[in-house]
Short mmCIF file of C-alpha atoms in Angstrom, two decimals:
data_model
loop_
_atom_site.label_atom_id
_atom_site.label_comp_id
_atom_site.label_asym_id
_atom_site.label_seq_id
_atom_site.Cartn_x
_atom_site.Cartn_y
_atom_site.Cartn_z
CA MET A 1401 14.38 0.35 77.60
CA ASN A 1402 17.52 0.28 76.01
CA ASP A 1403 21.24 -0.33 76.78
CA THR A 1404 22.76 2.28 74.94
CA PRO A 1405 23.51 5.09 77.12
CA GLY A 1406 23.28 8.62 76.61
CA TRP A 1407 19.92 8.48 74.45
CA ALA A 1408 16.22 7.28 74.90
CA SER A 1409 14.42 5.79 72.49
CA PRO A 1410 11.44 7.85 71.01
CA GLY A 1411 8.51 8.38 73.40
CA SER A 1412 10.76 7.06 76.41
CA ALA A 1413 11.46 10.43 77.64
CA PRO A 1414 9.50 11.72 80.88
CA SER A 1415 6.66 13.64 80.79
CA ASP A 1416 6.62 17.24 82.02
CA GLY A 1417 7.33 17.14 85.96
CA GLN A 1418 8.99 13.82 86.15
CA ASP A 1419 12.77 13.30 86.06
CA SER A 1420 13.32 9.78 86.70
CA GLY A 1421 14.21 7.20 83.91
CA VAL A 1422 16.04 9.82 81.59
CA PRO A 1423 19.75 8.54 81.05
CA ARG A 1424 22.35 11.13 82.32
CA PRO A 1425 25.76 11.84 81.32
CA ALA A 1426 28.33 10.79 83.79
CA ALA A 1427 30.06 13.66 85.58
CA PRO A 1428 33.68 14.55 84.27
CA ALA A 1429 36.40 12.81 85.84
CA ASP A 1430 38.13 15.88 87.25
CA ASP A 1431 34.82 16.83 89.21
CA THR A 1432 34.96 17.03 92.59
CA GLY A 1433 32.18 19.27 93.40
CA SER A 1434 28.94 18.08 94.76
CA SER A 1435 26.68 20.20 92.62
CA SER A 1436 25.30 19.18 89.19
CA LYS A 1437 27.28 20.25 86.18
CA TRP A 1438 23.57 20.16 84.24
CA SER A 1439 22.54 23.01 82.37
CA ALA A 1440 19.32 25.01 83.86
CA ALA A 1441 18.43 24.94 79.97
CA GLN A 1442 17.22 21.36 78.96
CA PRO A 1443 15.16 20.55 75.56
CA PRO A 1444 11.61 19.88 76.21
CA ALA A 1445 10.46 16.61 77.44
CA GLY A 1446 9.49 14.02 74.97
CA GLN A 1447 11.54 15.53 72.07
CA TRP A 1448 14.02 13.34 71.55
CA SER A 1449 14.74 11.85 68.17
CA PRO A 1450 16.68 8.95 67.12
CA PRO A 1451 20.18 8.96 65.93
CA SER A 1452 20.59 9.24 62.17
CA ALA A 1453 23.36 7.99 59.65
CA PRO A 1454 25.72 10.73 59.19
CA GLY A 1455 25.02 13.32 56.33
CA ALA A 1456 21.46 11.75 56.47
CA GLY A 1457 20.05 15.06 57.22
CA PRO A 1458 16.94 15.65 59.41
CA ALA A 1459 14.80 12.61 60.98
CA ILE A 1460 12.39 11.24 58.35
CA PRO A 1461 9.01 10.48 59.75
CA ARG A 1462 8.29 6.72 59.89
CA PRO A 1463 4.97 4.89 58.60
CA THR A 1464 2.39 4.36 61.71
CA GLN A 1465 2.95 0.57 61.61
CA GLY A 1466 6.19 0.81 64.27
CA TRP A 1467 9.88 1.63 64.03
CA GLY A 1468 12.14 -1.10 63.08
CA GLY A 1469 15.07 -3.00 64.70
CA PRO A 1470 18.80 -2.85 63.66
CA SER A 1471 18.52 -5.56 61.56
CA GLN A 1472 16.01 -3.99 58.97
CA GLY A 1473 18.28 -1.56 57.55
CA GLY A 1474 17.64 2.20 56.93
CA GLY A 1475 20.60 3.01 58.74
CA PRO A 1476 22.71 1.97 62.07
CA GLY A 1477 20.14 0.91 64.58
CA TRP A 1478 16.93 2.34 62.47
CA GLY A 1479 15.25 1.15 59.62
CA PRO A 1480 11.57 1.09 58.00
CA PRO A 1481 9.18 -1.07 59.64
CA PRO A 1482 9.17 -4.97 58.18
CA ALA A 1483 6.73 -5.41 55.21
CA ALA A 1484 3.10 -6.63 55.92
CA LYS A 1485 2.56 -10.62 55.72
CA PRO A 1486 -1.05 -11.32 55.77
CA GLY A 1487 -0.34 -15.07 54.31
CA VAL A 1488 2.63 -17.12 52.97
CA ILE A 1489 5.04 -14.18 51.62
CA PRO A 1490 6.05 -10.80 52.82
CA LEU A 1491 4.13 -8.14 50.53
CA ARG A 1492 7.50 -6.93 48.90
CA PRO A 1493 10.03 -7.91 46.11
CA LEU A 1494 10.71 -11.51 46.85
CA GLY A 1495 13.91 -13.23 47.03
CA VAL A 1496 14.51 -16.75 45.40
CA GLY A 1497 14.49 -18.48 48.78
CA GLU A 1498 10.95 -16.96 49.82
CA ILE A 1499 9.45 -17.52 46.58
CA LEU A 1500 10.80 -21.10 47.06
CA ASP A 1501 9.43 -20.96 51.11
CA GLY A 1502 5.95 -19.60 50.05
CA ALA A 1503 5.37 -22.58 47.72
CA VAL A 1504 5.94 -24.89 50.55
CA SER A 1505 4.58 -22.87 53.05
CA THR A 1506 1.42 -23.09 50.91
CA MET A 1507 1.54 -26.99 50.75
CA ARG A 1508 1.93 -26.95 54.66
CA THR A 1509 -0.94 -24.57 55.50
CA HIS A 1510 -3.78 -25.85 52.77
CA TRP A 1511 -2.35 -29.02 52.82
CA ARG A 1512 -5.81 -30.77 52.73
CA VAL A 1513 -6.86 -28.97 49.60
CA VAL A 1514 -3.20 -29.29 48.21
CA LEU A 1515 -3.06 -33.24 48.81
CA SER A 1516 -6.48 -33.92 47.64
CA VAL A 1517 -5.89 -32.08 44.28
CA THR A 1518 -2.32 -33.57 43.37
CA LEU A 1519 -3.36 -36.93 44.82
CA ALA A 1520 -6.34 -37.73 42.80
CA VAL A 1521 -4.64 -36.19 39.49
CA ALA A 1522 -1.37 -38.20 39.94
CA VAL A 1523 -3.39 -41.46 40.69
CA VAL A 1524 -5.51 -41.07 37.82
CA SER A 1525 -2.80 -40.18 35.78
CA GLN A 1526 -0.60 -43.07 36.78
CA ILE A 1527 -3.28 -45.46 36.65
CA ALA A 1528 -3.69 -44.23 32.81
CA ASP A 1529 0.03 -44.18 32.06
CA ILE A 1530 0.51 -48.10 33.63
CA LEU A 1531 -2.52 -49.43 31.53
CA PHE A 1532 -0.83 -47.57 28.18
CA ARG A 1533 2.49 -49.13 29.04
CA ARG A 1534 1.06 -52.51 29.67
CA TYR A 1535 -1.19 -52.74 26.58
CA LEU A 1536 -0.55 -50.23 24.08
CA LEU A 1537 3.33 -49.42 24.49
CA PRO A 1538 4.85 -50.46 20.81
CA GLU A 1539 7.79 -52.46 20.47
CA PRO A 1540 10.92 -50.83 20.10
CA VAL A 1541 12.78 -50.27 16.63
CA GLU A 1542 15.91 -52.33 16.32
CA LEU A 1543 19.05 -50.50 14.89
CA ASP A 1544 21.01 -53.10 12.35
CA PRO A 1545 24.53 -52.60 13.42
CA ASN A 1546 25.63 -53.83 9.67
CA ALA A 1547 23.72 -51.15 7.48
CA SER A 1548 25.29 -48.36 6.02
CA PRO A 1549 25.17 -44.53 6.88
CA SER A 1550 22.20 -43.81 4.91
CA GLU A 1551 20.26 -46.56 6.41
CA VAL A 1552 21.34 -46.14 9.77
CA LEU A 1553 20.14 -42.64 9.45
CA GLY A 1554 16.84 -43.70 8.35
CA GLN A 1555 16.63 -46.68 11.30
CA ALA A 1556 17.36 -43.68 13.55
CA ALA A 1557 14.62 -41.61 12.22
CA ASP A 1558 12.27 -44.43 12.44
CA SER A 1559 13.15 -45.04 15.56
CA LEU A 1560 12.87 -41.36 16.89
CA SER A 1561 9.43 -41.37 15.14
CA SER A 1562 7.87 -44.23 16.86
CA THR A 1563 9.79 -43.06 20.31
CA LEU A 1564 7.72 -39.70 20.14
CA VAL A 1565 4.45 -41.76 18.84
CA SER A 1566 4.74 -43.76 21.98
CA GLU A 1567 5.17 -41.02 24.04
CA ILE A 1568 2.30 -39.06 22.99
CA PRO A 1569 -0.15 -40.74 25.39
CA ALA A 1570 1.98 -40.22 27.95
CA LEU A 1571 2.45 -36.43 27.04
CA ALA A 1572 -1.40 -36.00 27.05
CA ILE A 1573 -1.58 -37.21 30.31
CA LEU A 1574 0.91 -35.46 31.87
CA ILE A 1575 -0.88 -32.01 29.99
CA ILE A 1576 -4.14 -33.25 31.58
CA GLY A 1577 -3.10 -33.69 34.94
CA THR A 1578 -0.92 -30.62 34.65
CA LEU A 1579 -4.25 -28.79 33.40
CA PHE A 1580 -6.18 -29.51 36.61
CA THR A 1581 -3.41 -29.41 39.14
CA THR A 1582 -2.60 -25.72 37.60
CA ALA A 1583 -6.28 -24.23 37.72
CA VAL A 1584 -7.04 -25.26 41.12
CA LEU A 1585 -3.47 -24.75 42.91
CA THR A 1586 -3.33 -21.32 41.05
CA VAL A 1587 -6.55 -20.28 43.03
CA VAL A 1588 -5.14 -22.08 46.24
CA ILE A 1589 -1.68 -20.02 46.34
CA SER A 1590 -3.47 -16.62 45.49
CA ARG A 1591 -5.62 -16.90 48.59
CA SER A 1592 -2.91 -18.30 50.76
CA VAL A 1593 -1.15 -14.60 49.69
CA LEU A 1594 -3.79 -12.94 51.46
CA GLY A 1595 -4.13 -15.27 54.30
CA ARG A 1596 -7.69 -16.53 53.75
CA PRO A 1597 -8.74 -19.93 54.13
CA VAL A 1598 -9.89 -21.95 50.97
CA LYS A 1599 -11.92 -25.01 50.46
CA LEU A 1600 -11.32 -27.39 47.35
CA SER A 1601 -14.90 -26.56 46.41
CA GLU A 1602 -14.57 -22.91 46.47
CA ALA A 1603 -11.14 -23.25 44.23
CA TRP A 1604 -12.57 -25.88 42.04
CA LYS A 1605 -15.55 -23.53 41.58
CA GLU A 1606 -13.40 -20.40 40.66
CA ALA A 1607 -11.20 -22.23 38.46
CA ARG A 1608 -13.78 -24.39 36.57
CA PRO A 1609 -14.83 -21.41 34.35
CA ARG A 1610 -10.93 -20.75 33.01
CA LEU A 1611 -10.32 -24.45 31.85
CA PRO A 1612 -11.00 -24.01 28.18
CA GLN A 1613 -8.55 -21.22 28.11
CA LEU A 1614 -5.99 -23.14 30.08
CA LEU A 1615 -6.53 -26.03 27.96
CA GLY A 1616 -5.91 -23.88 25.08
CA LEU A 1617 -2.62 -22.41 26.58
CA THR A 1618 -1.42 -25.85 27.55
CA LEU A 1619 -1.49 -27.28 24.42
CA LEU A 1620 -0.10 -24.22 22.40
CA LEU A 1621 2.76 -24.12 23.64
CA PRO A 1622 4.12 -27.53 23.45
CA LEU A 1623 2.57 -27.23 19.34
CA MET A 1624 4.14 -24.38 19.15
CA SER A 1625 7.60 -25.94 20.51
CA ALA A 1626 7.10 -29.42 18.31
CA ALA A 1627 6.82 -26.63 15.04
CA ILE A 1628 9.71 -24.88 15.80
CA MET A 1629 11.85 -27.81 16.33
CA THR A 1630 10.38 -29.62 13.04
CA VAL A 1631 10.97 -26.46 10.62
CA ALA A 1632 14.70 -26.56 12.19
CA ILE A 1633 15.65 -30.43 12.01
CA LEU A 1634 13.15 -31.07 8.62
CA PRO A 1635 15.99 -29.93 6.12
CA GLY A 1636 18.68 -31.96 7.47
CA ILE A 1637 16.27 -35.10 7.79
CA LEU A 1638 15.71 -34.59 3.91
CA MET A 1639 18.90 -34.32 2.97
CA GLY A 1640 19.82 -37.68 4.22
CA SER A 1641 23.59 -37.69 4.15
CA ALA A 1642 26.39 -37.11 6.72
CA GLY A 1643 26.00 -33.58 5.65
CA GLY A 1644 22.63 -33.68 6.35
CA ALA A 1645 22.99 -35.03 10.25
CA ALA A 1646 25.16 -32.21 10.77
CA LEU A 1647 22.51 -30.19 9.59
CA THR A 1648 20.15 -31.59 11.80
CA ALA A 1649 21.92 -31.26 14.97
CA LEU A 1650 22.56 -27.70 14.24
CA GLY A 1651 19.18 -26.90 13.57
CA GLY A 1652 18.27 -28.92 16.59
CA MET A 1653 20.52 -27.09 18.73
CA ALA A 1654 19.48 -23.65 17.61
CA ALA A 1655 15.66 -24.68 17.93
CA LEU A 1656 16.16 -25.61 21.29
CA ALA A 1657 17.76 -22.34 22.23
CA VAL A 1658 14.69 -20.41 20.69
CA VAL A 1659 12.11 -23.05 22.68
CA VAL A 1660 13.64 -22.14 25.99
CA TRP A 1661 13.70 -18.36 25.27
CA LEU A 1662 10.15 -18.51 24.40
CA MET A 1663 8.77 -20.83 27.09
CA VAL A 1664 10.59 -18.66 29.77
CA ARG A 1665 9.01 -15.81 28.00
CA PHE A 1666 5.60 -17.28 28.11
CA SER A 1667 5.92 -18.93 31.57
CA LEU A 1668 3.79 -16.49 33.39
CA ALA A 1669 0.97 -16.84 31.00
CA SER A 1670 -1.12 -19.49 32.99
CA PRO A 1671 -1.18 -17.29 36.21
CA ALA A 1672 -2.19 -14.42 34.20
CA LEU A 1673 -4.61 -15.93 32.63
CA MET A 1674 -6.26 -17.64 35.49
CA LEU A 1675 -6.02 -14.63 37.76
CA GLU A 1676 -6.62 -11.68 35.64
CA ARG A 1677 -9.13 -13.38 33.33
CA GLN A 1678 -7.13 -13.01 30.29
CA SER A 1679 -7.35 -14.67 27.01
CA VAL A 1680 -5.10 -16.95 25.66
CA LEU A 1681 -3.20 -14.77 23.30
CA SER A 1682 -3.44 -11.59 26.15
CA ALA A 1683 -2.05 -13.96 28.56
CA MET A 1684 0.97 -14.64 26.58
CA ARG A 1685 1.51 -11.05 25.85
CA ARG A 1686 1.03 -10.34 29.49
CA SER A 1687 3.62 -12.93 30.39
CA ALA A 1688 5.86 -11.49 27.82
CA LYS A 1689 5.59 -7.90 29.22
CA LEU A 1690 6.23 -9.42 33.11
CA VAL A 1691 9.57 -11.13 32.09
CA THR A 1692 11.19 -8.46 29.59
CA GLY A 1693 14.21 -7.24 31.78
CA ALA A 1694 13.82 -10.18 34.06
CA TRP A 1695 14.48 -12.88 31.50
CA TRP A 1696 17.31 -14.76 33.42
CA ARG A 1697 16.02 -14.28 36.87
CA THR A 1698 12.99 -16.25 35.85
CA PHE A 1699 15.33 -18.37 33.94
CA GLY A 1700 17.18 -19.11 37.20
CA VAL A 1701 14.14 -19.57 39.28
CA LEU A 1702 12.56 -21.80 37.01
CA LEU A 1703 15.63 -24.04 36.57
CA LEU A 1704 16.05 -24.13 40.09
CA THR A 1705 12.69 -25.39 40.45
CA LEU A 1706 13.07 -27.89 37.87
CA LEU A 1707 16.49 -29.14 39.68
CA ILE A 1708 14.63 -29.42 43.04
CA SER A 1709 11.80 -31.73 41.45
CA PHE A 1710 14.25 -33.76 39.32
CA LEU A 1711 16.00 -34.29 42.98
CA ILE A 1712 12.72 -35.22 44.62
CA SER A 1713 11.95 -37.48 42.02
CA LEU A 1714 15.10 -39.22 41.96
CA ILE A 1715 15.02 -39.72 45.64
CA ILE A 1716 11.87 -41.14 45.40
CA ALA A 1717 12.41 -43.05 42.11
CA ILE A 1718 15.68 -45.03 43.10
CA PRO A 1719 14.36 -47.17 45.76
CA THR A 1720 11.26 -47.56 44.38
CA ALA A 1721 13.13 -49.21 41.12
CA ILE A 1722 15.10 -51.13 43.45
CA ILE A 1723 11.82 -52.63 45.14
CA ALA A 1724 10.28 -53.07 41.85
CA THR A 1725 13.43 -54.97 40.07
CA ALA A 1726 13.59 -57.05 43.29
CA VAL A 1727 9.73 -58.22 42.88
CA ASP A 1728 10.40 -58.43 38.79
CA SER A 1729 13.70 -59.73 38.04
CA ALA A 1730 12.39 -61.19 34.85
CA GLY A 1731 11.69 -57.83 33.51
CA LEU A 1732 15.37 -56.77 34.25
CA ALA A 1733 16.70 -59.89 32.92
CA SER A 1734 14.79 -59.00 29.19
CA LEU A 1735 15.53 -55.37 29.67
CA LEU A 1736 19.77 -56.31 29.86
CA SER A 1737 19.14 -58.65 27.04
CA GLY A 1738 18.25 -56.30 24.59
CA SER A 1739 14.90 -57.79 23.87
CA GLY A 1740 13.05 -54.68 25.38
CA PRO A 1741 11.15 -54.46 28.76
CA ASP A 1742 8.58 -56.69 29.45
CA TYR A 1743 6.60 -54.77 32.23
CA SER A 1744 4.83 -56.85 34.74
CA TRP A 1745 2.29 -56.06 36.98
CA PRO A 1746 4.36 -55.80 39.97
CA TYR A 1747 6.79 -53.59 38.35
CA LEU A 1748 4.33 -51.31 37.08
CA ILE A 1749 2.45 -51.00 40.36
CA VAL A 1750 5.71 -50.22 42.34
CA THR A 1751 7.10 -47.69 40.01
CA GLY A 1752 3.60 -46.35 40.03
CA ILE A 1753 3.59 -45.46 43.64
CA GLY A 1754 6.49 -43.87 43.57
CA SER A 1755 5.53 -41.77 40.63
CA VAL A 1756 2.27 -40.56 42.63
CA ILE A 1757 4.50 -39.78 45.71
CA ALA A 1758 6.80 -37.79 43.66
CA SER A 1759 4.04 -36.33 41.66
CA THR A 1760 2.09 -35.18 44.87
CA ILE A 1761 5.05 -33.33 46.13
CA THR A 1762 6.49 -31.65 43.10
CA TYR A 1763 3.14 -30.63 41.65
CA PRO A 1764 2.34 -27.56 44.10
CA ILE A 1765 6.16 -26.84 44.13
CA SER A 1766 6.23 -25.97 40.50
CA ALA A 1767 2.88 -24.59 40.34
CA GLY A 1768 3.49 -22.28 43.46
CA VAL A 1769 6.66 -20.87 42.17
CA THR A 1770 5.15 -19.98 38.88
CA VAL A 1771 2.31 -18.26 40.75
CA LEU A 1772 4.53 -16.62 43.37
CA LEU A 1773 7.04 -15.14 40.59
CA TYR A 1774 4.13 -14.00 38.93
CA ILE A 1775 2.90 -12.13 41.62
CA ASP A 1776 6.65 -10.89 42.46
CA GLN A 1777 7.11 -9.16 39.02
CA ARG A 1778 3.75 -7.34 39.49
CA ILE A 1779 5.14 -6.19 42.72
CA ARG A 1780 8.15 -5.33 41.27
CA ARG A 1781 6.49 -3.26 38.12
CA GLU A 1782 3.00 -2.49 39.69
CA ALA A 1783 3.17 -2.04 43.05
CA LEU A 1784 0.70 -4.88 43.64
CA ASP A 1785 1.71 -5.33 47.04
CA LEU A 1786 -0.25 -2.02 48.02
CA GLU A 1787 -3.36 -3.75 46.66
CA LEU A 1788 -2.59 -6.75 48.13
CA ALA A 1789 -2.25 -5.36 51.43
CA ARG A 1790 -5.87 -3.38 50.91
CA ALA A 1791 -7.51 -6.79 49.99
CA ALA A 1792 -5.95 -8.79 52.96
CA GLY A 1793 -6.91 -5.88 55.00
CA VAL A 1794 -3.64 -4.78 56.50
CA ALA A 1795 -4.05 -1.82 59.01
CA GLY A 1796 -2.56 1.55 57.12
CA TYR A 1797 -3.34 0.62 53.77
CA GLY A 1798 -7.11 1.88 53.92
CA THR A 1799 -9.79 0.18 52.47
CA GLN A 1800 -10.39 -2.58 49.82
CA PRO A 1801 -11.20 -1.08 46.41
CA PRO A 1802 -14.59 -2.68 45.29
CA GLY A 1803 -13.83 -5.86 43.47
CA HIS A 1804 -10.19 -6.38 44.39
CA GLY A 1805 -10.58 -9.76 45.95
CA SER A 1806 -7.15 -11.53 44.36
CA PRO A 1807 -3.81 -10.97 43.07
CA GLY A 1808 -5.26 -10.91 39.64
CA ASN A 1809 -7.96 -8.42 40.06
#
């Protein structure tokens, strides 16, 4: 039933021999007679068509899934049917909001599996980081304010190298944590797209054979970035004068731009490696192919995700830092005096709890956005939505081809 006078939606015209329920036009205002003004020649029953846009030509047959409403586009009042949505995303090209919503929906739908993975990895990583900071963190290099410019430059280089060396264990912990969460969550998210339940044991069983290749990819990208930065800033460091400092800064900025470009270009390598069973180099080439022509969009989505993760971490870190400072005033006093922070157990435990909470939230969002961005690019370039719909058993898309059980196959 509809409220628009003068026409009926498809299939609502009466059957042969029935006359009720079909909207009739009102009689002219100057009609005083009692006889009907309808012509004896009427169109056959059941042949009414929906109105189309001016100049749109004859009516186009619609898919069997149903007619779309006015809000779905395609003309005034009619449009294509909504895309199938067996899981956390509709099977069509996605907007940025839908990618973020899909990542959050995966956390909400499979929260037991996601929480088990992220919480376990975050706790183990944070314990290792606390032990390192408590017992192995080297003393910071103190700068002499009365030193000559060349000596200051040397001291700065020593301080930078000391800082980098001290951060290597923390970086290794981060890489290992990211490795496990990426491997398992990629499988979980790929199943959530199809609307299929997944257990932690099943996700781990499927992800485990790909861990060596994923580890190689996870190590290769930072090493490549470090090599580019080293080559760019090394000439300025070796020069050792004021001109060398300027050359170091210029080389560092140029190298940073190159590193960002490469990291975005290879950002989809991990889901390609996991879901398509690619080797490390093949996954990097695959990512470069998918990102080509969409570099700025990919960069924007990843930057937005990084910003969201940073804000979540900041919201959690501020109150935990205040609490940690309140329970460890001696550590704050040593930090303000310039003698270097003396981390105590209460301070490390409180800040560690905050880091665990932040990591438990941000890990799934980051992994989810990366996988869904990969799926979105394949939908846009390769019509992966049709294959996903068949794999999910959506009506009207045919049967699933043999061996097609995930977005990567």
